[in-house]
Coordinates of C-alpha atoms in Angstrom, one line a residue:
X222 CA 0.0 0.0 0.0
X223 CA 1.3 3.5 -0.9
X224 CA 1.0 6.2 1.7
X225 CA 0.2 9.0 -0.7
X226 CA -3.5 8.7 -2.0
X227 CA -2.5 10.5 -5.1
X228 CA 0.0 7.8 -5.9
X229 CA -2.6 5.2 -5.3
X230 CA -5.0 6.9 -7.8
X231 CA -2.2 6.9 -10.4
X232 CA -1.2 3.3 -9.7
X233 CA -5.0 2.3 -9.9
X234 CA -5.5 4.1 -13.2
X235 CA -2.4 2.6 -14.9
X236 CA -3.4 -0.8 -13.6
X237 CA -7.0 -0.3 -14.9
X238 CA -5.5 -0.4 -18.4
X239 CA -4.0 -3.7 -17.9
X240 CA -6.9 -5.4 -16.0
X241 CA -9.3 -3.5 -18.3
X242 CA -11.5 -2.7 -15.4
X243 CA -12.4 1.0 -15.5
X244 CA -15.3 0.7 -13.0
X245 CA -13.5 3.4 -10.7
X246 CA -12.7 5.9 -13.5
X247 CA -14.9 8.5 -11.8
X248 CA -12.6 8.2 -8.7
X249 CA -9.7 9.0 -10.8
X250 CA -10.6 12.2 -12.8
X251 CA -12.4 15.4 -12.1
X252 CA -15.5 16.1 -14.3
X253 CA -13.8 18.9 -16.4
X254 CA -10.3 17.3 -16.5
X255 CA -8.1 17.5 -19.6
X256 CA -5.9 14.5 -20.8
X257 CA -3.3 15.1 -23.6
X258 CA -1.9 11.9 -24.9
X259 CA 1.7 11.7 -26.1
X260 CA 1.0 11.5 -29.8
X261 CA -1.6 14.2 -30.1
X262 CA -5.2 13.5 -29.1
X263 CA -6.6 15.8 -26.2
X264 CA -9.7 14.8 -24.1
X265 CA -11.6 17.7 -22.6
X266 CA -13.5 16.2 -19.8
X267 CA -14.4 13.0 -18.1
X268 CA -17.1 11.9 -20.6
X269 CA -14.5 12.1 -23.5
X270 CA -12.0 10.1 -21.4
X271 CA -14.7 7.4 -21.0
X272 CA -15.4 7.4 -24.7
X273 CA -11.7 7.2 -25.6
X274 CA -11.4 4.3 -23.1
X275 CA -14.3 2.6 -24.6
X276 CA -13.1 3.0 -28.2
X277 CA -9.5 2.1 -27.3
X278 CA -10.6 -1.0 -25.2
X279 CA -12.0 -2.4 -28.5
X280 CA -8.7 -2.4 -30.5
X281 CA -5.8 -2.3 -27.8
X282 CA -4.5 -4.6 -25.2
X283 CA -2.3 -3.1 -22.8
X284 CA 0.3 -5.7 -21.6
X285 CA 2.2 -3.7 -19.3
X286 CA 2.3 0.0 -18.0
X287 CA 5.2 0.0 -15.5
X288 CA 5.8 2.9 -13.3
X289 CA 9.5 3.7 -12.7
X290 CA 9.3 6.8 -10.4
X291 CA 6.7 9.2 -9.0
X292 CA 7.8 12.5 -7.7
X293 CA 5.7 15.4 -6.3
X294 CA 6.8 18.6 -7.6
X295 CA 4.5 20.9 -5.6
X296 CA 1.1 20.8 -3.7
X297 CA -0.9 19.7 -6.7
X298 CA 1.6 18.4 -9.2
X299 CA 3.2 15.0 -9.8
X300 CA 5.7 13.7 -12.4
X301 CA 5.5 10.0 -13.3
X302 CA 8.0 8.1 -15.4
X303 CA 6.9 4.9 -17.0
X304 CA 7.1 2.1 -19.9
X305 CA 4.1 1.4 -21.9
X306 CA 3.6 -1.7 -23.8
X307 CA 0.4 -2.5 -25.9
X308 CA -0.7 -4.5 -28.9
X309 CA -3.3 -3.9 -31.5
X310 CA -4.1 -6.1 -34.7
X311 CA -1.7 -3.6 -36.5
X312 CA 1.1 -2.8 -34.1
X313 CA 3.1 -3.8 -31.0
X314 CA 3.9 -0.5 -29.2
X315 CA 6.6 -0.3 -26.6
X316 CA 7.8 3.1 -25.5
X317 CA 8.9 5.2 -22.3
X318 CA 7.1 8.1 -21.1
X319 CA 6.6 10.9 -18.6
X320 CA 3.2 12.1 -17.5
X321 CA 2.9 15.5 -15.7
X322 CA -0.3 15.1 -13.7
X323 CA -2.1 18.0 -11.9
X324 CA -4.5 17.1 -9.1
X325 CA -7.7 19.0 -7.7
X326 CA -9.2 17.5 -4.6
X327 CA -7.2 14.3 -4.9
X328 CA -8.6 13.6 -8.4
X329 CA -6.5 14.0 -11.6
X330 CA -7.4 17.2 -13.3
X331 CA -4.8 17.6 -16.1
X332 CA -2.5 14.9 -17.5
X333 CA -0.1 15.8 -20.1
X334 CA 2.1 12.8 -21.5
X335 CA 5.3 12.8 -23.4
X336 CA 6.9 9.8 -25.0
X337 CA 10.3 8.6 -26.2
X338 CA 11.7 5.4 -27.9
X339 CA 12.3 2.4 -25.5
X340 CA 15.2 1.2 -27.3
X341 CA 18.3 3.5 -26.9
X342 CA 21.8 3.3 -28.0
X343 CA 25.1 5.2 -27.1
X344 CA 26.7 6.3 -30.4
X345 CA 29.9 7.7 -28.7
X346 CA 30.5 4.9 -26.1
X347 CA 33.8 3.1 -26.6

């Protein structure tokens, strides 16, 4: 069990994608939240997030969404580093990312994701 209730919400939300159980989605987000995915889409409220989840659920299976670090930056903001792995009929996606999450009354109010390639290399390593 985590001590910070906001960390619990983040872990529960990430795990919901793996378990495909979104029954507690109302506990994770404020009604007027904003969610910006790392590849461009923006969802402007909880109803749009629910629609996105419903649509994505039909085509994507999340195999892992591993949290590496969670750090509180101030009273309402948290930075999460993670690795995401999912499959669809057309792709196998594996990438690393960072989420900047703002909270309002212990619910996520704004999420902004950034992504980078999972596979790295060291061009100048000898």
